[in-house]
Tab-separated table of C-alpha atoms in Angstrom:
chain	number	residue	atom	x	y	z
A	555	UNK	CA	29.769	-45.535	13.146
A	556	UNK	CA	26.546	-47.795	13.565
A	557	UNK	CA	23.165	-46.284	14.653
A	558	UNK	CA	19.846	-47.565	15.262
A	559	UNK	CA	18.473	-45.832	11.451
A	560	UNK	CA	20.460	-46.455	8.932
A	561	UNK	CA	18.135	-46.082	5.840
A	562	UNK	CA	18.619	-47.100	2.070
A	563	UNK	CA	16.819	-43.847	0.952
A	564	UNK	CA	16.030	-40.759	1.997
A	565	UNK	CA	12.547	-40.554	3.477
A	566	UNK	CA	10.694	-36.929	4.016
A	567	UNK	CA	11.878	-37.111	7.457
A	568	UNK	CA	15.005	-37.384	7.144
A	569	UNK	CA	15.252	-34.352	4.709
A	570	UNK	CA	12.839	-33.028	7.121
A	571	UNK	CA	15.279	-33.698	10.146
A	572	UNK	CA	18.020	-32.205	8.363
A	573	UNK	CA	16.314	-28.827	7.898
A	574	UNK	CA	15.797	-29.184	11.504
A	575	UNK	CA	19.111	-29.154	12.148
A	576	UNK	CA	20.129	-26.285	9.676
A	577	UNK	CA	17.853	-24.121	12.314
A	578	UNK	CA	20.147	-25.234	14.842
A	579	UNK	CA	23.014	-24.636	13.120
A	580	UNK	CA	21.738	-21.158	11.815
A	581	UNK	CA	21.133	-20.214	15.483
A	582	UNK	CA	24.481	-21.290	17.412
A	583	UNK	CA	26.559	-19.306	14.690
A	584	UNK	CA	24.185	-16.652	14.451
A	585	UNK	CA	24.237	-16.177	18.534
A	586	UNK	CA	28.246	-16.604	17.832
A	587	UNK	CA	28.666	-14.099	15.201
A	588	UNK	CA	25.515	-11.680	16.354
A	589	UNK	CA	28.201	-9.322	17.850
A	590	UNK	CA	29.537	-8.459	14.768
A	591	UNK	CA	26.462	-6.938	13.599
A	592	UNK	CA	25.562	-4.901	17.060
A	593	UNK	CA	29.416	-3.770	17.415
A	594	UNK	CA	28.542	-0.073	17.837
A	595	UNK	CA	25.136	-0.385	19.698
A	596	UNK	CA	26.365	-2.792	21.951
A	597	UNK	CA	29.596	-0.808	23.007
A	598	UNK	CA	27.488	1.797	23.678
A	599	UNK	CA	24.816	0.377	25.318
A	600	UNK	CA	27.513	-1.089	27.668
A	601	UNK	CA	29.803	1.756	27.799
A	602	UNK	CA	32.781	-0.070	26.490
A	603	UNK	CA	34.820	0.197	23.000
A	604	UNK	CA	33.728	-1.663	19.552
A	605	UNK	CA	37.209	-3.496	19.794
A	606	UNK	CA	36.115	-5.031	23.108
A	607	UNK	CA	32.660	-6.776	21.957
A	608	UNK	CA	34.640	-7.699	18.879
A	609	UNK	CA	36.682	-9.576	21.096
A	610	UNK	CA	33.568	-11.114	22.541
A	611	UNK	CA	33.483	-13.248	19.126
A	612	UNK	CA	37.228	-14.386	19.843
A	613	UNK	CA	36.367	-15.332	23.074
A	614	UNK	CA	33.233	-17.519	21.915
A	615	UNK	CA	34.740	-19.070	19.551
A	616	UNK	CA	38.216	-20.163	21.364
A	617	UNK	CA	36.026	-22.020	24.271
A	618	UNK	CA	33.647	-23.172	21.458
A	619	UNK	CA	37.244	-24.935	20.102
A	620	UNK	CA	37.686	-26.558	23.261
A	621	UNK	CA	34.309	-27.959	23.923
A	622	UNK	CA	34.465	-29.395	20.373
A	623	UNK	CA	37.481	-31.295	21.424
A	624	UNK	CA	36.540	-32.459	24.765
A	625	UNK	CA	33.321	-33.551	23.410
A	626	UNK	CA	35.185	-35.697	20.688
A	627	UNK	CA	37.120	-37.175	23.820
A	628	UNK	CA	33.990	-37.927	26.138
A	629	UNK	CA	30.429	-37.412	24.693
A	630	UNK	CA	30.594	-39.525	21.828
A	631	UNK	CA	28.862	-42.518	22.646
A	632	UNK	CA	25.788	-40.493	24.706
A	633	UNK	CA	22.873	-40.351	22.568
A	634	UNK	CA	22.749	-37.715	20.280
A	635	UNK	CA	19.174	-37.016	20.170
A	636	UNK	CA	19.684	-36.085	24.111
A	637	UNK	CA	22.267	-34.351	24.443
A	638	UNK	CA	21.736	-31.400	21.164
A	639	UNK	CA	18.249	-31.045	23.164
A	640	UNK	CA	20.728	-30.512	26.311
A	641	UNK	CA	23.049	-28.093	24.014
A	642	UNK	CA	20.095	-26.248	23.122
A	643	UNK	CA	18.706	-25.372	26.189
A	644	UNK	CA	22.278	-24.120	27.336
A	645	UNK	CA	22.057	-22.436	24.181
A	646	UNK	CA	18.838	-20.921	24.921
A	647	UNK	CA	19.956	-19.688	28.711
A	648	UNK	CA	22.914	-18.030	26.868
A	649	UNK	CA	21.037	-15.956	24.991
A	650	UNK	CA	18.647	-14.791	27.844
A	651	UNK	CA	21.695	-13.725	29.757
A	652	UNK	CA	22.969	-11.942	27.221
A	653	UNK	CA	20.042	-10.118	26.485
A	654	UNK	CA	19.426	-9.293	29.917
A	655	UNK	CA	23.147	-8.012	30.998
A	656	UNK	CA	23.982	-4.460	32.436
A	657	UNK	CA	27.888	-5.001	32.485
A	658	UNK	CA	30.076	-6.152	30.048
A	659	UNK	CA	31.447	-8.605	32.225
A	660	UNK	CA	28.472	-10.313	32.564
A	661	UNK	CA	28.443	-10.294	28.893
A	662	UNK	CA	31.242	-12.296	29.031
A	663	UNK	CA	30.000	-15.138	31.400
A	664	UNK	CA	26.597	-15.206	28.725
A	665	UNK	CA	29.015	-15.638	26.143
A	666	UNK	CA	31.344	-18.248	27.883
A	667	UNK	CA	27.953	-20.283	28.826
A	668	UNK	CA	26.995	-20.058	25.149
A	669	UNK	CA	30.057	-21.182	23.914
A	670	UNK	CA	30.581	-24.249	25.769
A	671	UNK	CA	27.663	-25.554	24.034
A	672	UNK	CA	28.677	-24.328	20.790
A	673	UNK	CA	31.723	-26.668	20.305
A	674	UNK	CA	30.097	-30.034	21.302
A	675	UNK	CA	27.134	-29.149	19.219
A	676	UNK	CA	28.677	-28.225	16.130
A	677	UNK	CA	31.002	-31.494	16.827
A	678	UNK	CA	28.167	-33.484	17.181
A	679	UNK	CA	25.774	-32.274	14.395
A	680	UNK	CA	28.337	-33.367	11.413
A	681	UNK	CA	28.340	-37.110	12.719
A	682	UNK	CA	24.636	-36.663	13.032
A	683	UNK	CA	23.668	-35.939	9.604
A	684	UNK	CA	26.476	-38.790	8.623
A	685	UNK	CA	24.592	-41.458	10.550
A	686	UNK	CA	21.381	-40.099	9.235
A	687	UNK	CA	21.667	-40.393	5.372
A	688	UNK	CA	23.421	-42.471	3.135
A	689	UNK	CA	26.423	-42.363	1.516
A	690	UNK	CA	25.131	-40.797	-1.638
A	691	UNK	CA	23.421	-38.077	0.024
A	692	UNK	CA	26.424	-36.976	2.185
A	693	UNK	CA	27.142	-33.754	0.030
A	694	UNK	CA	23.464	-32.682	0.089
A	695	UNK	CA	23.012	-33.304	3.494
A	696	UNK	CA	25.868	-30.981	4.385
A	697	UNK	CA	24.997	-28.268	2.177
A	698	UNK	CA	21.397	-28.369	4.061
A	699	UNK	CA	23.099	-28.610	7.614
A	700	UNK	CA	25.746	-26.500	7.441
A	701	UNK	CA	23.936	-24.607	5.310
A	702	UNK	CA	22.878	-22.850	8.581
A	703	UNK	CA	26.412	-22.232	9.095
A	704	UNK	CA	26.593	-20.124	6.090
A	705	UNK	CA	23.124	-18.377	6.016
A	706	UNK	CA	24.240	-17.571	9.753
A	707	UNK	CA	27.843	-15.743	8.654
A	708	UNK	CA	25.565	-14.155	5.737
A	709	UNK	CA	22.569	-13.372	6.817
A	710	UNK	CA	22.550	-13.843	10.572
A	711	UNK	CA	25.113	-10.770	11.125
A	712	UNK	CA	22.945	-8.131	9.007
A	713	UNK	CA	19.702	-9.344	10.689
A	714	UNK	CA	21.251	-8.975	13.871
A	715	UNK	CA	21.948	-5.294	12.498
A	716	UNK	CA	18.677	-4.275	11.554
A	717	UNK	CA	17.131	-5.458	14.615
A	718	UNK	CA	19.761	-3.402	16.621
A	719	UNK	CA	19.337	-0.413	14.654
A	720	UNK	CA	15.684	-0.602	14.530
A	721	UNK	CA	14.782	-2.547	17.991
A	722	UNK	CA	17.653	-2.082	20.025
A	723	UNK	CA	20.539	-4.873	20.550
A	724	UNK	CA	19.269	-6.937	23.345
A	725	UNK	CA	16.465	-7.696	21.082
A	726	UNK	CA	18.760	-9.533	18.724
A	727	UNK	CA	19.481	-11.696	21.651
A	728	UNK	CA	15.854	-12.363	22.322
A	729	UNK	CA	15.405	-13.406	18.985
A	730	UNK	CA	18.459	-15.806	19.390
A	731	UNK	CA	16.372	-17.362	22.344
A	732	UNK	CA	13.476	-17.842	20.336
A	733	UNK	CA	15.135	-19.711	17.924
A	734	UNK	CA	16.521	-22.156	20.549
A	735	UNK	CA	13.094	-22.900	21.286
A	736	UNK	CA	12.257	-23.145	18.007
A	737	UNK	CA	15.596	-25.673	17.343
A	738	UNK	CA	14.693	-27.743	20.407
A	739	UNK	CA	10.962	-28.494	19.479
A	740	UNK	CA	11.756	-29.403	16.008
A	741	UNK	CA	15.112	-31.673	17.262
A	742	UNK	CA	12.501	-33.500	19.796
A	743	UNK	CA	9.735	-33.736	17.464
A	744	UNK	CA	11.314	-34.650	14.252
A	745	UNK	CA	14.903	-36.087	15.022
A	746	UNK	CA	15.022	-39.612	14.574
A	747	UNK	CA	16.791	-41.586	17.696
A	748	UNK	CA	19.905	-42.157	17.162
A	749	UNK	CA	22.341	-44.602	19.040
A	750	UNK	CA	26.110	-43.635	18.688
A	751	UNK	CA	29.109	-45.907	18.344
A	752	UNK	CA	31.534	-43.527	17.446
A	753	UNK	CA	35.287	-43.858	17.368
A	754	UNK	CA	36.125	-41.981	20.614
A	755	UNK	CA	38.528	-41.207	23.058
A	756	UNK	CA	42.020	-40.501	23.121
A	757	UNK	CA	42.846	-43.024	20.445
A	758	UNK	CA	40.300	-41.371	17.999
A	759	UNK	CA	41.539	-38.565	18.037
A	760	UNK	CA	45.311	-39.584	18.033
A	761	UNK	CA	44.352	-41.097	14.885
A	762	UNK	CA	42.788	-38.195	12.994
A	763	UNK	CA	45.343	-36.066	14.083
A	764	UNK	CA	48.133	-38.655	12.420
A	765	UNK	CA	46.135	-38.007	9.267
A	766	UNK	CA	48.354	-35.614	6.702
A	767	UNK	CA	45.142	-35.331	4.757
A	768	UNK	CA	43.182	-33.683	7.375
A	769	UNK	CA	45.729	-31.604	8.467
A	770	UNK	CA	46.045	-30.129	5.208
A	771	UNK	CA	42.384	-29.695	5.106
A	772	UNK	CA	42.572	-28.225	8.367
A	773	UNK	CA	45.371	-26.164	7.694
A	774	UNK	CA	43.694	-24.750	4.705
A	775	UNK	CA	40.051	-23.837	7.153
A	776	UNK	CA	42.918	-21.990	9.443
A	777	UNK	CA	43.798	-19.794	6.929
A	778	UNK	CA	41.036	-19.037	5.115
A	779	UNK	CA	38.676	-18.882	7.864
A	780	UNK	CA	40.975	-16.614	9.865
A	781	UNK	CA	41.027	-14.310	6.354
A	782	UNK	CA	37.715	-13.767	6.413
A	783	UNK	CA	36.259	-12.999	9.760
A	784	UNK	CA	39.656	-10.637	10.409
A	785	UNK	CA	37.690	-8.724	7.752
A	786	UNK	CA	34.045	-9.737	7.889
A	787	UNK	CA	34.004	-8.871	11.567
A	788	UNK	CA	34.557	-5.807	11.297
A	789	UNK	CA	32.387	-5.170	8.168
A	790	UNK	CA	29.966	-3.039	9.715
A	791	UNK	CA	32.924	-0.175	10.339
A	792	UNK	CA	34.388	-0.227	7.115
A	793	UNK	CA	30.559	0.012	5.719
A	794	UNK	CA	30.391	3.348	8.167
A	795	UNK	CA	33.487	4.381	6.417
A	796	UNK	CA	32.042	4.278	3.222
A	797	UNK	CA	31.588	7.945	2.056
A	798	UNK	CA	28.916	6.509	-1.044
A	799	UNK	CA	26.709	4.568	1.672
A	800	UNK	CA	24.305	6.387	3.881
A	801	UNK	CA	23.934	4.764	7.367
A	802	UNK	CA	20.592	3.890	6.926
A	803	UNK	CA	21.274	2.103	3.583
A	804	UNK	CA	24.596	0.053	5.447
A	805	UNK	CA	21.691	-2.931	6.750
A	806	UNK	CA	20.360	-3.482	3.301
A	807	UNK	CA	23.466	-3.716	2.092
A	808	UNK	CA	24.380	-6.315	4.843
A	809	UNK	CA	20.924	-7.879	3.905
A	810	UNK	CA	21.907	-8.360	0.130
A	811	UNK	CA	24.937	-10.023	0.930
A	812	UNK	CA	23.597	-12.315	3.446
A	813	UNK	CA	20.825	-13.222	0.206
A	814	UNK	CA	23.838	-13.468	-2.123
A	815	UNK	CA	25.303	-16.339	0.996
A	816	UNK	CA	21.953	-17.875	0.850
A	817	UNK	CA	21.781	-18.287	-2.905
A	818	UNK	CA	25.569	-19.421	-2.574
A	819	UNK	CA	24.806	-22.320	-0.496
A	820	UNK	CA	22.068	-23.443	-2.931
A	821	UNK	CA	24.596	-23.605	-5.740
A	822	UNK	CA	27.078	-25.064	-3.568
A	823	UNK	CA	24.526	-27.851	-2.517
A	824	UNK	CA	24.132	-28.460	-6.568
A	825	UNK	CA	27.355	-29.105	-7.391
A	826	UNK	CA	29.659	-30.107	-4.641
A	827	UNK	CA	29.482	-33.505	-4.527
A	828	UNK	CA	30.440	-33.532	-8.168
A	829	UNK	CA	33.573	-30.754	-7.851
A	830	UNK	CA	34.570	-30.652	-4.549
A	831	UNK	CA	37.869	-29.177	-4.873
A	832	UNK	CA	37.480	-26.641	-7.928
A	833	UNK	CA	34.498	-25.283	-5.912
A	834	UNK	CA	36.817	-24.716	-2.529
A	835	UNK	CA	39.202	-23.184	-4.301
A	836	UNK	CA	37.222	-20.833	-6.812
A	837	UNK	CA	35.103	-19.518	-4.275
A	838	UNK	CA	37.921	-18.729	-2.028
A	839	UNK	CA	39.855	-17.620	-4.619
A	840	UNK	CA	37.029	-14.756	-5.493
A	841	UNK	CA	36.554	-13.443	-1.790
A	842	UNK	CA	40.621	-13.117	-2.084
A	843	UNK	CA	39.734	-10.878	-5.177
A	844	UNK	CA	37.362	-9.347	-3.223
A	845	UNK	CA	38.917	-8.437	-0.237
A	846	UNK	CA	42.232	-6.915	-2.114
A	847	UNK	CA	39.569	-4.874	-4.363
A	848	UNK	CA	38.022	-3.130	-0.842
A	849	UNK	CA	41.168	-2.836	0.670
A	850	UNK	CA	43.107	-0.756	-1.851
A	851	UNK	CA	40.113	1.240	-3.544
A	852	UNK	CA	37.871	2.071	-0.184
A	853	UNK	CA	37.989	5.499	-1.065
A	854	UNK	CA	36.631	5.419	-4.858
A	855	UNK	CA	34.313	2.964	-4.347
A	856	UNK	CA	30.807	3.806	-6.247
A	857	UNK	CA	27.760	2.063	-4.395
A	858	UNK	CA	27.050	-0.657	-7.254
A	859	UNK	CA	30.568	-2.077	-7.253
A	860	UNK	CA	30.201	-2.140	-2.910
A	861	UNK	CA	27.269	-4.366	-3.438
A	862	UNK	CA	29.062	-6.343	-6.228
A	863	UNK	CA	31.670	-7.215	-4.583
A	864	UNK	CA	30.020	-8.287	-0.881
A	865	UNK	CA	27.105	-10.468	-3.691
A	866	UNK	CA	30.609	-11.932	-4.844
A	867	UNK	CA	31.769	-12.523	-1.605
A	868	UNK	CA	28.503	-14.121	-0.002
A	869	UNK	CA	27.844	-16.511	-2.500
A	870	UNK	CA	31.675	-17.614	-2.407
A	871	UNK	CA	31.994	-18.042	1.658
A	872	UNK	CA	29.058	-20.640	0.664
A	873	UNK	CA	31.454	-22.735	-0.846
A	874	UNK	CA	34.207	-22.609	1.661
A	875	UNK	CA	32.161	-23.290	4.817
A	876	UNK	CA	29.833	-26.054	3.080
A	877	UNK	CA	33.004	-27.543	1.046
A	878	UNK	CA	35.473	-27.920	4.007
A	879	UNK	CA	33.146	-29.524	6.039
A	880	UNK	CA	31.388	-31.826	3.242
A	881	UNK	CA	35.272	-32.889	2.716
A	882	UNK	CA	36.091	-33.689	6.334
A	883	UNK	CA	33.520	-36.147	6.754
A	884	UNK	CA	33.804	-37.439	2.807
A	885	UNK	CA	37.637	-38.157	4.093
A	886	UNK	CA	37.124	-39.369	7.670
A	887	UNK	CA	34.490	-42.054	7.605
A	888	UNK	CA	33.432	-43.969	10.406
A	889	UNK	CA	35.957	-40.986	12.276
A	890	UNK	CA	33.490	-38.376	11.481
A	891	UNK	CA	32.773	-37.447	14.893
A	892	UNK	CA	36.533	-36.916	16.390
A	893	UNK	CA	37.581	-35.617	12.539
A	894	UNK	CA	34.453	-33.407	12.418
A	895	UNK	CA	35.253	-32.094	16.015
A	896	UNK	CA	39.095	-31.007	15.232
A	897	UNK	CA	37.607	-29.295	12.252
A	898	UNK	CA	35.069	-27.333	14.276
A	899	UNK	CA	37.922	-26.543	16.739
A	900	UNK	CA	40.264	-25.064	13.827
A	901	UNK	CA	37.326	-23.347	12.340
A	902	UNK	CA	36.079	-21.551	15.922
A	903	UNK	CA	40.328	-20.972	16.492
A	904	UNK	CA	40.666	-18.919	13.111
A	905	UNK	CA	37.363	-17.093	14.126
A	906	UNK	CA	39.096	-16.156	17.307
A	907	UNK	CA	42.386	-15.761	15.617
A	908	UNK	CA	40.750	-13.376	12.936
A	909	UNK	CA	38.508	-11.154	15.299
A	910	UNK	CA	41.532	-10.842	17.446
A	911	UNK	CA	44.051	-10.100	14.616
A	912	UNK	CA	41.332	-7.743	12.635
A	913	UNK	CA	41.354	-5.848	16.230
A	914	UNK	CA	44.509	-5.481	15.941
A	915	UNK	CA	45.239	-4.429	12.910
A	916	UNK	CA	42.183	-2.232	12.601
A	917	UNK	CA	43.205	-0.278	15.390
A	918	UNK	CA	46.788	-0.225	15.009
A	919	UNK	CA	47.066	0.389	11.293
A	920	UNK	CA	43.950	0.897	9.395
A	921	UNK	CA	40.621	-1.031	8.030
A	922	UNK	CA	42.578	-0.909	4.594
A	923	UNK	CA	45.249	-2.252	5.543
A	924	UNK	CA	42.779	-5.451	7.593
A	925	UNK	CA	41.182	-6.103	4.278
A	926	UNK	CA	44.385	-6.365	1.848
A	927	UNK	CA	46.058	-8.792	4.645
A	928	UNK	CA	42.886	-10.894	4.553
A	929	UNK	CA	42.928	-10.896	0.923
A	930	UNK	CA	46.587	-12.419	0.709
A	931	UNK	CA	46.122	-14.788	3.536
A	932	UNK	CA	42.711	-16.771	1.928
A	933	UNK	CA	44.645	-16.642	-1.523
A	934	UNK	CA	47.606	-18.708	0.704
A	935	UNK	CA	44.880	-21.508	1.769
A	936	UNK	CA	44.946	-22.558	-2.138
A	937	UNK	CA	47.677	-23.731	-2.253
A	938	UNK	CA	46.722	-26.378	0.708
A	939	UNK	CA	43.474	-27.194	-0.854
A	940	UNK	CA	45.554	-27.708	-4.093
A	941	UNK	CA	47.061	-31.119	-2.802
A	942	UNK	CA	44.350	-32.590	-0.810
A	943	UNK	CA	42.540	-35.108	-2.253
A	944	UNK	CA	38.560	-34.842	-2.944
A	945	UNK	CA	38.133	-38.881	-3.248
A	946	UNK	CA	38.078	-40.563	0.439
A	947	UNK	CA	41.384	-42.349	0.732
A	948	UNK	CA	41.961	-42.402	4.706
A	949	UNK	CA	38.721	-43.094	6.439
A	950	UNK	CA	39.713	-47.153	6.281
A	951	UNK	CA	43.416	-45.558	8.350
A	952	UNK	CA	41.808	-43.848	10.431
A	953	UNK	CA	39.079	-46.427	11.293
A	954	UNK	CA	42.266	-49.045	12.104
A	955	UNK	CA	44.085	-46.382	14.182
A	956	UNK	CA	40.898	-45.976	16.268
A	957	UNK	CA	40.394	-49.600	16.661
C-alpha cells in the first residue's frame, strides 16, 4: 500500500487522527452490540421475545461480514477519507431509524442499513491506521483504534443498559446518532487525506485466503469470538438470574466490567507489540476460566466473586480483540486491506454464529449450560493461536499473489 502521508514519526495528528477513529470504531460496535444491553426493554417496547432482538445482533453482524468482503473486492482504491465520512452518515441514518421504529420489522431494515456500513468500515479502518503510522507504531496504533472495538463490547453494552433502564431504549439509539456526528466531524476535520493503492480485487483476496497463516488466525477469531458473545450476549439475563444481585445494582455491575475492558486495552496497548502471542492466548485462556466458573457455580455465587470474575473477563477480551487484529495486519502487509476485511468478516460471522447459538442453547437447555459451552470452545482457539507465528513471515507471499 502507498498513500499520499507516509510519515517517519508520529506527529500529534496522527495520534490525534487515530483517537478519531477509535470514536468511530467505539460507535459502529457499540450501535452493533447496543441490543445486547436493551434485550428486555426493547422486546417489550416492541412486543416481541428477548431471543428475537438477540437475533437482531446475528443479523447485523452476518451482513456486516458481507459488506466487509465486498468492500475488500470493490472499494479499495476510493479514497478513504470519503468514503468512512459516507459510512458514517449511513451509520448515523441507522441509528435514527432505529430509534424511531414502532415494529420490529422495521427494526430490522434500521439494522440491515446499519450493517451494510459496518463491514466496509471496519474493513477499511485497519488499512487506514496501517497507511497512517509507521511500522513501529503498528501495535499502538491498533490498540488505540480498535481500542474502540473493545471499550464498545465492554463498556458500550452496559451504557446502553443504563440509558435503557433509566431513559428508555430508543434513547440509546439517539445517543448512537450523536456519536456519528461526533465521528464524522472529527474524521473530516482531523483525518489526514489519504490516497489508496491497495491490493484489491479478486486476486487479493484469492491470495489471503491461500495464506495457512491467516487462516489459522482466522480460525482461532471464529472460535473464540463465537465463545464469547454466545455468552456475553446474553449477559444481561444471566445477571437477572443472579439471586445475590439486585436489579438495580445489574448496570453497575455491567459498568465495572466495561472499566475493567477499558483498563484491559491500556495494558494490552503496553505490551503487545512486545508479546503478541502469550498475550492472545493468556487472556483468552482466563475468560475460558471465567466462563466455566459462571457456568457451573451460578447458583452460589457471592456478589464479590460476580464482579471478579466479569473485571477478569473485561480486561482479558482486551487482549483478544486488540491482539487478533494487531496480528492480521503485522502478518499481511501491503494485503492489509483484503486480509483485514476477511478478518472483520470472521469476526462479525462468530458474532452472528454466537448470538444465534447462545439463543439456542439458552432457550433450549439453560444459561448454565451457554456459559460452560463457551468456556470449552475459547479454551479450543489456543490451540490455533499456539502455531501461528507472531513475526510477519507472509506479507512478501501475499504481496506476489496479489501482483
Amino acid at each position: 500500500m502507498t498513500t499520499e502521508m507516509r510519515k517517519p514519526e508520529m506527529t500529534f495528528r496522527a495520534w490525534l487522527a487515530l483517537f478519531i477513529l477509535s470514536i468511530s470504531t467505539f460507535t459502529i460496535v457499540t450501535t452493533e452490540l447496543a441490543p445486547v444491553g436493551l434485550l428486555t426493554p426493547m422486546a417489550a417496547g416492541l412486543y416481541t421475545s428477548e431471543s428475537s432482538i438477540g437475533m437482531t445482533v446475528s443479523l447485523y453482524a452476518w451482513v456486516g461480514a458481507l459488506s466487509a468482503l465486498f468492500a475488500s473486492v470493490f472499494l479499495g482504491n476510493l479514497p478513504k477519507k470519503l468514503l468512512l465520512l459516507t459510512l458514517t452518515v449511513i451509520l448515523f441514518i441507522s441509528n435514527v431509524l432505529s430509534a424511531t421504529v414502532d415494529s420490529f420489522e422495521v427494526l430490522l431494515v434500521a439494522r440491515v442499513i446499519g450493517a451494510l456500513a459496518h463491514g466496509a468500515f471496519w474493513a477499511m479502518i485497519g488499512a487506514t491506521a496501517v497507511a497512517m503510522v509507521p511500522t513501529k507504531y503498528l501495535g499502538a496504533a491498533t490498540s488505540i483504534v480498535f481500542g474502540g472495538v473493545s471499550a464498545a463490547s465492554v463498556f458500550g453494552v452496559p451504557l446502553s443498559n443504563y440509558i435503557g433502564l433509566n431513559f428508555g431504549w430508543r434513547q440509546a439509539f439517539w445517543l448512537m446518532a450523536v456519536l456519528s456526528v461526533i465521528a464524522f466531524i472529527g474524521i473530516m476535520l482531523i483525518l489526514p487525506k489519504i490516497t489508496a493503492k491497495s491490493t484489491i480485487g479478486i486476486n487479493a483476496l484469492k491470495g489471503v485466503l491461500g495464506s495457512a497463516t491467516l487462516w489459522k488466525i482466522y480460525s482461532a477469531t471464529l472460535f473464540a469470538i463465537s465463545a464469547h458473545f454466545a455468552a456475553f450476549t446474553f449477559i444481561e439475563p444471566w445477571l437477572h438470574s443472579q439471586p445475590t444481585l439486585s436489579k438495580s445494582f445489574i448496570p453497575a455491575t455491567l459498568f465495572i466490567y466495561g472499566i475493567a475492558g477499558l483498563a484491559g486495552n491500556f495494558l494490552t496497548g503496553m505490551i503487545i507489540d512486545k508479546y503478541l502471542k502469550a498475550t492472545v492466548v493468556l487472556s483468552a485462556l482466563l475468560i475460558g476460566i471465567v466462563l466455566l466458573m459462571l457456568g457451573n457455580n451460578s447458583e452460589s455465587l457471592s456478589r464479590a466473586n460476580i464482579l471478579i470474575a466479569l473485571v477478569v473477563w473485561g480486561i482479558s477480551i482486551s487482549g483478544v480483540f486488540v491482539g487478533f487484529q494487531t496480528w492480521v495486519l503485522r502478518l499481511a502487509g501491503d494485503a492489509a486491506f483484503p486480509a483485514s476485511a476477511v478478518y472483520v468478516s470472521f469476526f462479525n460471522g462468530a458474532i452472528g454464529i454466537g448470538a444465534s447459538v447462545g439463543a439456542w442453547i439458552g432457550s433450549a437447555l439453560s444459561l448454565q449450560v451457554l456459559f460452560v459451552t463457551a468456556g470449552v470452545t475459547i479454551v479450543l482457539s489456543i490451540l490455533f493461536v499456539t502455531i501461528i507465528p507472531s513475526s510477519k513471515p507472509i506479507s512478501e507471499k501475499l504481496t506476489e499473489k496479489t501482483l
